[in-house]
Coordinates of C-alpha atoms and ligand atoms in Angstrom, one line a residue:
X1 CA -15.7 28.9 10.9
X2 CA -12.2 29.7 9.9
X3 CA -9.6 27.0 9.7
X4 CA -6.7 27.5 12.0
X5 CA -3.2 27.7 10.3
X6 CA -1.6 24.4 9.4
X7 CA 1.9 23.3 10.3
X8 CA 3.5 19.9 10.4
X9 CA 2.6 19.6 14.1
X10 CA -0.8 21.3 14.2
X11 CA -2.4 17.9 14.5
X12 CA -1.3 18.0 18.1
X13 CA -4.2 20.3 18.9
X14 CA -6.7 17.6 17.8
X15 CA -7.8 14.4 19.3
X16 CA -5.5 11.8 17.6
X17 CA -6.3 8.1 17.6
X18 CA -4.0 5.2 17.7
X19 CA -0.9 7.0 19.0
X20 CA 1.4 5.1 21.4
X21 CA 1.8 6.3 25.0
X22 CA 5.5 6.9 25.6
X23 CA 6.8 6.7 29.1
X24 CA 9.0 9.8 28.6
X25 CA 8.0 12.9 26.6
X26 CA 11.6 14.0 26.8
X27 CA 12.9 10.7 25.1
X28 CA 10.2 11.0 22.4
X29 CA 11.2 14.6 21.7
X30 CA 14.8 13.7 21.5
X31 CA 14.0 11.0 18.9
X32 CA 11.8 13.3 16.9
X33 CA 14.5 16.1 16.9
X34 CA 17.0 13.7 15.6
X35 CA 14.6 12.4 12.9
X36 CA 14.0 16.0 11.9
X37 CA 17.7 16.5 11.0
X38 CA 18.0 13.3 8.9
X39 CA 17.8 13.5 5.1
X40 CA 14.5 12.8 3.4
X41 CA 13.9 9.4 1.8
X42 CA 12.1 10.5 -1.3
X43 CA 12.1 13.7 -3.3
X44 CA 9.3 16.2 -4.2
X45 CA 10.0 15.5 -7.9
X46 CA 9.2 11.9 -7.5
X47 CA 6.1 12.7 -5.5
X48 CA 4.8 15.2 -8.2
X49 CA 5.6 12.7 -10.9
X50 CA 3.5 10.0 -9.1
X51 CA 0.7 12.5 -8.7
X52 CA 0.7 13.1 -12.4
X53 CA 0.6 9.4 -13.1
X54 CA -2.2 8.9 -10.6
X55 CA -4.2 11.6 -12.4
X56 CA -3.7 9.4 -15.5
X57 CA -5.1 6.4 -13.6
X58 CA -8.2 8.5 -12.6
X59 CA -8.8 9.2 -16.3
X60 CA -8.5 5.5 -17.1
X61 CA -5.1 5.8 -18.9
X62 CA -3.1 4.0 -16.3
X63 CA -3.6 1.4 -13.6
X64 CA -2.3 1.5 -10.0
X65 CA -0.9 -1.7 -8.5
X66 CA -0.3 -1.1 -4.8
X67 CA 0.8 -4.0 -2.6
X68 CA 3.0 -5.4 0.1
X69 CA 2.9 -6.6 3.7
X70 CA 0.2 -5.7 6.1
X71 CA 3.0 -4.7 8.4
X72 CA 6.7 -4.8 7.6
X73 CA 9.0 -6.0 10.3
X74 CA 12.5 -4.5 10.9
X75 CA 13.8 -8.1 10.2
X76 CA 12.3 -7.8 6.7
X77 CA 15.1 -5.4 5.8
X78 CA 17.1 -8.2 4.0
X79 CA 17.9 -8.7 0.4
X80 CA 15.9 -11.9 0.0
X81 CA 12.7 -10.3 1.3
X82 CA 13.0 -7.1 -0.6
X83 CA 14.0 -8.8 -3.9
X84 CA 11.1 -11.3 -3.6
X85 CA 8.6 -8.5 -3.0
X86 CA 9.9 -6.6 -5.9
X87 CA 9.8 -9.6 -8.1
X88 CA 6.2 -10.5 -7.4
X89 CA 5.1 -6.8 -8.0
X90 CA 7.1 -6.7 -11.3
X91 CA 5.6 -10.0 -12.4
X92 CA 2.1 -8.8 -11.6
X93 CA 2.7 -5.6 -13.4
X94 CA 3.9 -7.4 -16.5
X95 CA 0.7 -9.5 -16.5
X96 CA -1.4 -6.4 -16.1
X97 CA 0.4 -4.4 -18.8
X98 CA 0.0 -7.2 -21.2
X99 CA -3.6 -8.0 -20.4
X100 CA -5.1 -4.5 -19.9
X101 CA -2.8 -2.6 -22.2
X102 CA -2.2 0.3 -19.9
X103 CA 0.8 1.8 -18.1
X104 CA 0.9 0.2 -14.6
X105 CA 2.0 2.4 -11.7
X106 CA 3.8 0.2 -9.2
X107 CA 3.6 1.3 -5.5
X108 CA 4.8 -1.0 -2.7
X109 CA 3.5 -1.0 0.8
X110 CA 7.2 -0.9 1.7
X111 CA 10.1 1.1 3.2
X112 CA 8.0 2.4 6.1
X113 CA 4.9 0.3 6.7
X114 CA 6.0 -0.2 10.3
X115 CA 3.1 1.2 12.4
X116 CA -0.3 -0.6 12.9
X117 CA -3.7 0.5 14.2
X118 CA -5.1 -1.9 16.8
X119 CA -8.7 -2.5 17.8
X120 CA -7.7 -2.8 21.6
X121 CA -5.2 -0.8 23.7
X122 CA -4.2 -4.0 25.5
X123 CA -3.9 -7.7 25.0
X124 CA -4.5 -10.3 27.8
X125 CA -3.0 -13.8 27.7
X126 CA -3.3 -16.1 30.7
X127 CA -4.5 -13.3 33.0
X128 CA -1.6 -11.0 32.1
X129 CA -2.5 -7.8 30.4
X130 CA 0.1 -5.8 28.4
X131 CA -0.1 -3.0 25.8
X132 CA -1.0 -4.2 22.3
X133 CA 1.7 -4.6 19.7
X134 CA 1.6 -1.5 17.4
X135 CA 4.2 -2.4 14.8
X136 CA 7.9 -2.4 15.0
X137 CA 8.0 1.4 14.8
X138 CA 6.6 1.4 18.3
X139 CA 7.2 -1.9 20.2
X140 CA 8.1 -5.5 19.9
X141 CA 5.6 -8.4 19.4
X142 CA 7.1 -10.6 22.2
X143 CA 4.6 -10.9 25.1
X144 CA 6.7 -9.4 27.9
X145 CA 6.3 -6.0 29.6
X146 CA 9.8 -4.9 28.3
X147 CA 9.0 -5.8 24.7
X148 CA 5.6 -4.1 24.7
X149 CA 7.0 -0.8 26.1
X150 CA 6.8 1.9 23.5
X151 CA 10.4 2.9 22.7
X152 CA 10.9 6.2 20.8
X153 CA 14.4 5.0 19.6
X154 CA 12.4 2.7 17.3
X155 CA 11.5 5.7 15.2
X156 CA 15.1 6.2 14.4
X157 CA 15.6 2.5 13.7
X158 CA 12.5 2.4 11.5
X159 CA 13.8 5.4 9.5
X160 CA 17.1 3.6 9.0
X161 CA 15.4 0.3 7.9
X162 CA 13.2 2.3 5.5
X163 CA 16.3 4.0 4.1
X164 CA 18.2 0.7 3.6
X165 CA 15.1 -0.9 2.0
X166 CA 14.6 2.0 -0.3
X167 CA 18.3 2.1 -1.2
X168 CA 18.1 -1.5 -2.3
X169 CA 14.9 -1.0 -4.3
X170 CA 16.4 2.0 -6.1
X171 CA 19.6 0.1 -6.9
X172 CA 17.6 -2.9 -8.3
X173 CA 15.1 -0.7 -10.2
X174 CA 17.8 1.3 -11.8
X175 CA 19.5 -1.2 -14.0
X176 CA 20.2 -4.9 -14.7
X177 CA 17.7 -6.6 -12.5
X178 CA 14.8 -4.5 -13.7
X179 CA 15.7 -4.8 -17.4
X180 CA 12.6 -5.6 -19.4
X181 CA 14.8 -7.5 -21.9
X182 CA 15.5 -10.0 -19.1
X183 CA 12.3 -10.7 -17.2
X184 CA 13.7 -14.1 -16.3
X185 CA 15.6 -12.1 -13.6
X186 CA 12.3 -11.7 -11.8
X187 CA 11.4 -15.4 -11.7
X188 CA 10.7 -16.7 -8.3
X189 CA 11.7 -20.3 -7.6
X190 CA 8.1 -21.5 -7.4
X191 CA 7.3 -20.6 -11.0
X192 CA 8.9 -23.8 -12.3
X193 CA 6.3 -25.9 -10.4
X194 CA 3.4 -23.7 -10.6
X195 CA 0.1 -24.4 -12.4
X196 CA 0.3 -20.7 -13.5
X197 CA 3.7 -21.1 -15.1
X198 CA 2.6 -21.6 -18.7
X199 CA 0.2 -18.7 -18.8
X200 CA 2.9 -16.4 -17.3
X201 CA 5.5 -17.7 -19.8
X202 CA 3.2 -16.9 -22.6
X203 CA 2.7 -13.3 -21.4
X204 CA 6.5 -12.8 -21.1
X205 CA 7.2 -14.3 -24.5
X206 CA 4.6 -12.1 -26.1
X207 CA 5.9 -8.9 -24.4
X208 CA 9.5 -9.8 -25.4
X209 CA 8.4 -10.2 -28.9
X210 CA 6.7 -6.8 -29.0
X211 CA 9.7 -5.2 -27.3
X212 CA 12.1 -6.6 -29.9
X213 CA 9.7 -5.5 -32.7
X214 CA 9.6 -1.9 -31.5
X215 CA 13.3 -1.8 -30.9
X216 CA 14.0 -3.0 -34.5
X217 CA 11.5 -0.4 -35.6
X218 CA 13.3 2.4 -33.6
X219 CA 16.7 1.1 -34.5
X220 CA 18.2 0.4 -31.1
X221 CA 17.7 -0.6 -27.5
X222 CA 15.7 1.9 -25.4
X223 CA 17.7 2.7 -22.3
X224 CA 14.4 3.5 -20.5
X225 CA 13.5 -0.2 -20.7
X226 CA 16.5 -1.1 -18.6
X227 CA 14.9 0.3 -15.5
X228 CA 11.5 0.4 -13.9
X229 CA 9.8 3.0 -11.7
X230 CA 8.8 1.9 -8.3
X231 CA 7.1 4.1 -5.7
X232 CA 6.6 3.6 -1.9
X233 CA 3.6 4.0 0.4
X234 CA 2.7 3.3 4.0
X235 CA -0.1 4.1 6.4
X236 CA 0.6 7.6 7.8
X237 CA -0.4 6.5 11.3
X238 CA 2.4 7.5 13.7
X239 CA 2.2 11.3 13.3
X240 CA 5.4 12.1 15.2
X241 CA 7.3 10.1 12.6
X242 CA 5.4 11.6 9.6
X243 CA 5.8 15.2 10.9
X244 CA 9.5 14.8 11.5
X245 CA 9.9 13.8 7.9
X246 CA 7.6 16.5 6.5
X247 CA 9.7 19.2 4.9
X248 CA 9.6 22.3 2.8
X249 CA 11.7 22.1 -0.4
X250 CA 13.6 25.0 -1.9
X251 CA 12.0 24.7 -5.3
X252 CA 8.3 24.2 -4.5
X253 CA 5.8 25.8 -2.3
X254 CA 4.2 23.9 0.5
X255 CA 5.2 20.9 2.6
X256 CA 5.9 17.4 1.5
X257 CA 6.0 14.2 3.5
X258 CA 9.3 12.9 2.3
X259 CA 9.3 9.7 4.1
X260 CA 7.2 8.1 1.3
X261 CA 5.6 8.9 -2.0
X262 CA 2.1 7.9 -1.1
X263 CA 1.0 8.0 2.5
X264 CA -2.6 6.9 3.3
X265 CA -5.0 7.4 6.2
X266 CA -6.3 4.2 7.6
X267 CA -10.0 3.3 8.1
X268 CA -9.7 3.6 11.9
X269 CA -8.1 7.1 11.9
X270 CA -10.3 8.8 9.2
X271 CA -12.1 10.9 11.8
X272 CA -12.9 14.2 10.1
X273 CA -12.2 16.2 13.2
X274 CA -9.2 14.2 14.3
X275 CA -5.4 14.7 14.1
X276 CA -4.8 12.5 11.1
X277 CA -7.1 14.5 8.8
X278 CA -5.5 17.7 10.2
X279 CA -2.0 16.4 9.4
X280 CA -2.9 15.1 5.9
X281 CA -4.7 18.3 4.8
X282 CA -1.3 20.2 4.8
X283 CA 0.9 18.0 2.7
X284 CA 1.4 18.2 -1.0
X285 CA 1.7 14.4 -1.6
X286 CA -1.0 12.4 -3.2
X287 CA -2.9 10.9 -0.3
X288 CA -5.0 7.8 0.1
X289 CA -7.9 7.3 2.5
X290 CA -9.5 4.0 3.2
X291 CA -13.3 4.0 3.1
X292 CA -15.6 1.2 4.3
X293 CA -19.0 0.5 5.9
X294 CA -20.4 3.5 7.7
X295 CA -19.1 6.2 5.4
X296 CA -21.8 8.7 4.4
X297 CA -22.1 11.1 1.4
X298 CA -21.7 14.0 3.9
X299 CA -18.5 12.5 5.2
X300 CA -17.1 12.1 1.7
X301 CA -18.0 15.7 0.8
X302 CA -16.2 17.1 3.8
X303 CA -13.2 14.8 3.3
X304 CA -12.8 15.9 -0.3
X305 CA -13.1 19.5 0.7
X306 CA -10.5 19.2 3.5
X307 CA -8.0 17.0 1.7
X308 CA -8.2 18.3 -1.8
X309 CA -9.7 21.8 -1.7
X310 CA -8.2 22.8 -5.0
X311 CA -9.6 19.7 -6.7
X312 CA -6.2 18.7 -8.0
X313 CA -6.1 15.6 -10.2
X314 CA -4.2 12.7 -8.9
X315 CA -4.2 14.1 -5.3
X316 CA -6.9 12.1 -3.6
X317 CA -7.3 8.3 -3.7
X318 CA -10.4 6.7 -2.2
X319 CA -9.4 3.1 -1.4
X320 CA -12.6 1.2 -0.8
X321 CA -12.7 -1.9 1.4
X322 CA -16.2 -3.0 2.0
X323 CA -15.9 -6.8 1.8
X324 CA -17.5 -9.2 -0.7
X325 CA -20.7 -9.4 1.2
X326 CA -21.3 -5.6 1.5
X327 CA -19.8 -3.9 -1.5
X328 CA -22.9 -4.4 -3.8
X329 CA -25.1 -2.6 -1.2
X330 CA -22.8 0.1 -0.2
X331 CA -20.5 1.2 -3.1
X332 CA -23.0 2.5 -5.6
X333 CA -24.3 5.3 -3.3
X334 CA -20.8 6.3 -2.5
X335 CA -19.8 6.5 -6.2
X336 CA -23.0 8.5 -7.0
X337 CA -22.4 11.0 -4.2
X338 CA -18.8 11.7 -5.4
X339 CA -20.0 11.9 -9.0
X340 CA -22.6 14.5 -8.0
X341 CA -20.0 16.5 -6.3
X342 CA -18.0 16.8 -9.6
X343 CA -14.8 16.4 -7.7
X344 CA -11.6 14.5 -8.8
X345 CA -11.0 11.3 -7.1
X346 CA -9.0 8.2 -8.0
X347 CA -10.9 5.0 -7.0
X348 CA -8.9 2.0 -5.8
X349 CA -10.3 -1.3 -4.5
X350 CA -8.7 -2.9 -1.5
X351 CA -10.3 -6.4 -1.6
X352 CA -8.4 -7.6 1.5
X353 CA -9.6 -5.6 4.6
X354 CA -13.3 -6.3 4.3
X355 CA -12.8 -10.0 4.0
X356 CA -10.9 -11.0 7.0
X357 CA -12.2 -13.9 9.1
X358 CA -11.1 -16.4 11.7
X359 CA -10.9 -20.2 11.2
X360 CA -12.1 -22.5 13.9
X361 CA -8.5 -23.3 14.8
X362 CA -7.9 -19.6 15.5
X363 CA -6.1 -18.3 12.4
X364 CA -6.9 -15.0 10.9
X365 CA -7.4 -15.6 7.2
X366 CA -9.0 -14.5 4.0
X367 CA -10.5 -16.5 1.2
X368 CA -9.1 -16.1 -2.3
X369 CA -12.7 -16.5 -3.6
X370 CA -14.0 -13.6 -1.5
X371 CA -11.1 -11.4 -2.4
X372 CA -11.7 -12.2 -6.1
X373 CA -15.5 -11.7 -5.7
X374 CA -15.0 -8.2 -4.2
X375 CA -12.8 -7.3 -7.1
X376 CA -15.2 -8.6 -9.7
X377 CA -18.1 -6.7 -8.1
X378 CA -16.0 -3.6 -7.8
X379 CA -15.2 -3.6 -11.5
X380 CA -18.8 -4.3 -12.4
X381 CA -20.3 -1.6 -10.1
X382 CA -17.8 1.1 -11.3
X383 CA -18.7 0.2 -14.9
X384 CA -22.5 0.5 -14.2
X385 CA -22.1 3.8 -12.4
X386 CA -19.9 5.2 -15.1
X387 CA -16.9 5.7 -12.8
X388 CA -13.3 4.4 -13.3
X389 CA -11.7 1.8 -11.0
X390 CA -8.1 3.0 -11.4
X391 CA -6.3 0.5 -9.4
X392 CA -6.0 -2.2 -6.7
X393 CA -4.5 -2.5 -3.3
X394 CA -3.3 -5.9 -2.0
X395 CA -1.6 -7.4 1.0
X396 CA 0.8 -9.8 -0.5
X397 CA 4.4 -11.2 -0.2
X398 CA 7.0 -12.6 -2.5
X399 CA 7.4 -15.5 -0.1
X400 CA 5.8 -19.0 0.1
X401 CA 3.5 -18.3 3.0
X402 CA 0.1 -20.0 3.7
X403 CA -2.1 -17.3 5.2
X404 CA -5.0 -17.0 2.8
X405 CA -7.2 -19.9 1.8
X406 CA -7.8 -21.0 -1.8
X407 CA -6.2 -20.1 -5.1
X408 CA -4.8 -22.5 -7.8
X409 CA -3.3 -24.8 -5.2
X410 CA -6.5 -24.9 -3.2
X411 CA -5.0 -24.1 0.2
X412 CA -7.4 -25.1 3.0
X413 CA -7.6 -24.4 6.7
X414 CA -5.1 -27.1 7.6
X415 CA -2.5 -25.8 5.2
X416 CA -2.4 -22.5 7.2
X417 CA -0.3 -24.2 9.8
X418 CA 2.5 -24.9 7.3
X419 CA 3.8 -21.3 6.9
X420 CA 1.6 -18.8 8.7
X421 CA 4.1 -16.0 9.3
X422 CA 2.2 -12.7 9.4
X423 CA 1.9 -11.0 12.8
X424 CA -1.0 -8.9 11.6
X425 CA -3.2 -9.5 8.5
X426 CA -3.0 -12.6 6.2
X427 CA -1.3 -11.9 2.9
X428 CA -1.6 -13.5 -0.6
X429 CA 1.4 -15.6 -1.2
X430 CA 3.4 -15.1 -4.4
X431 CA 1.4 -17.6 -6.4
X432 CA -2.0 -16.3 -5.2
X433 CA -0.8 -12.8 -6.0
X434 CA 0.2 -13.7 -9.5
X435 CA -3.1 -15.5 -9.9
X436 CA -4.9 -12.4 -8.8
X437 CA -3.2 -10.3 -11.5
X438 CA -4.3 -12.8 -14.1
X439 CA -7.8 -12.7 -12.7
X440 CA -7.9 -8.9 -13.0
X441 CA -7.0 -9.3 -16.7
X442 CA -9.8 -11.8 -17.2
X443 CA -12.3 -9.5 -15.5
X444 CA -11.1 -6.6 -17.6
X445 CA -11.3 -8.5 -20.8
X446 CA -14.9 -9.7 -20.0
X447 CA -16.2 -6.2 -19.3
Ligands
LIG501 C1 -4.2 -1.9 6.4 O1 -4.1 -1.5 5.3 O2 -3.3 -2.8 6.9 C2 -5.3 -1.6 7.3 C3 -5.2 -1.7 8.6 O3 -6.4 -1.3 6.6 P1 -7.8 -0.5 7.0 O4 -7.3 0.8 7.5 O5 -8.5 -0.4 5.7 O6 -8.5 -1.4 8.0
LIG502 CO1 -3.8 -5.1 6.9

C-alpha cells in the first residue's frame, strides 16, 4: 500500500482522537488562519540542535531532564511561576551534572502545554452533564455551560501566553540569572529550611570550585557559562494548533513544528492509523511518544517505521510509563524488540503516569516511593538488557504544592488538603523534585 502524500493538514483525513467539538467551523477556521500568519515561537536551528543533543543522550553521552506541569494554565504566565519552574529545573540539572558527570539537556513541559486528553467526553456533577475540561487551549475549568464551551479564540490566547512565557525564559536563560558563577540566583525560598539543603549546598560548592579551577586554567571567564540552554516541549494534542504553527523554513527542507522544540504524542492518541501519527510523521522535529501497558512489538515496529523511516539519531523518543507494579513484567520485552530491530531510539522513563491513584478522600495523587521505585527498576532493566536510559520525564512545579505523597518531609494523605492546586495530574513539589534528582544520582552511582 502506498502512503498518501503528507501535508500539515493531511491528518484531517484520519480518525483523530481527543479533538474538541467547536460550535462553529467558521470561527475555528478564522482562528487557525490568524494563527497561521503569526511568527513561529522557536527556530529550526534550535530544533536541529536539540536533535543532535538527543542523539548524544541515546549514545549515553548526555541525559535528558524533561519536566513541568501536567497542564499549564493561562494564569501561569506570570514571572513568579515561570522563574520558579526554571529554578527547580536548573537546580535539578546541577545535581545531575555533578552526580552523573554528563551534559544535561533541559526541556520544560512549558510554553504550550495547554491541551489535555480526557478519559470521558463529559463530566456529570449533581445531575448536570457538561463537556469535560480539555485544557485552557480549549475551554475553562469552571463547571458552567458557558465555561465548558470550546472557544477557538483560546488558540490565539494560548499562542500569546506561550510566546510571553518563552520570551521570559529566553531573557532569563541568556544572561545574569542563569550565570553558573551565581547559582545562588536559582535558590528557592524553601531551600533554607529543607532537609536537602546541605546536600545541595555541597554540590554547588563543588561545582563552583571546579568552575573556578577551569577558568584559572583557561585564563578567563567563559562567556558560555553565563547562559544556559533551555528547550520547550508539550503534548502535540490539538492538531489545529500544531498544524497552524507547522512551517517550511527557507534554509532547510521539510516542515517543522515551530510552536515547540519537542512535541510528543500522548498515550491515548498513539493510534497507528489515527490522525496524530499521521501529523507527526511529517515534521522534522524530534518527537516523543508515550508507551505503556498494551504496547506490542508489532506496534513498536510500525511506529518506528512511520515516525523515523530514515532511522535518524535523536529523532524518536520512546517515553515509557508502565507504573512501578508493571514495569518489571512489561519493559524487558519492549527493549528486546527494539534492540532486535536495530533502530535508533532514545529511551526516557516517565515514572509519573503509571503511578496515579486516588486517596479515600478523593484526591488524585502519586506516591514518591512508587515514582522512585519505577525509576530504580527502569535503570536496572535497561542495564540488564544492554540498552541506555537516556533521560527522565517528570510532572513537577517550582511551587510549594502538596499533591504527591511522601518525600523527605513525609507528606501524607491529610497534607494533600494544604496546597492541592493541580487541575489535572499531581506534580512533585520543588522539594520532592530536587530529592528525585538526588535519588537519580544515587541510583546511577550504585549501578
Ligand atoms: C501527560 O503527560 O500529562 C499525559 C497525559 O501522559 P500520558 O499520555 O502518558 O498518559
Ligand atoms: Co499528566
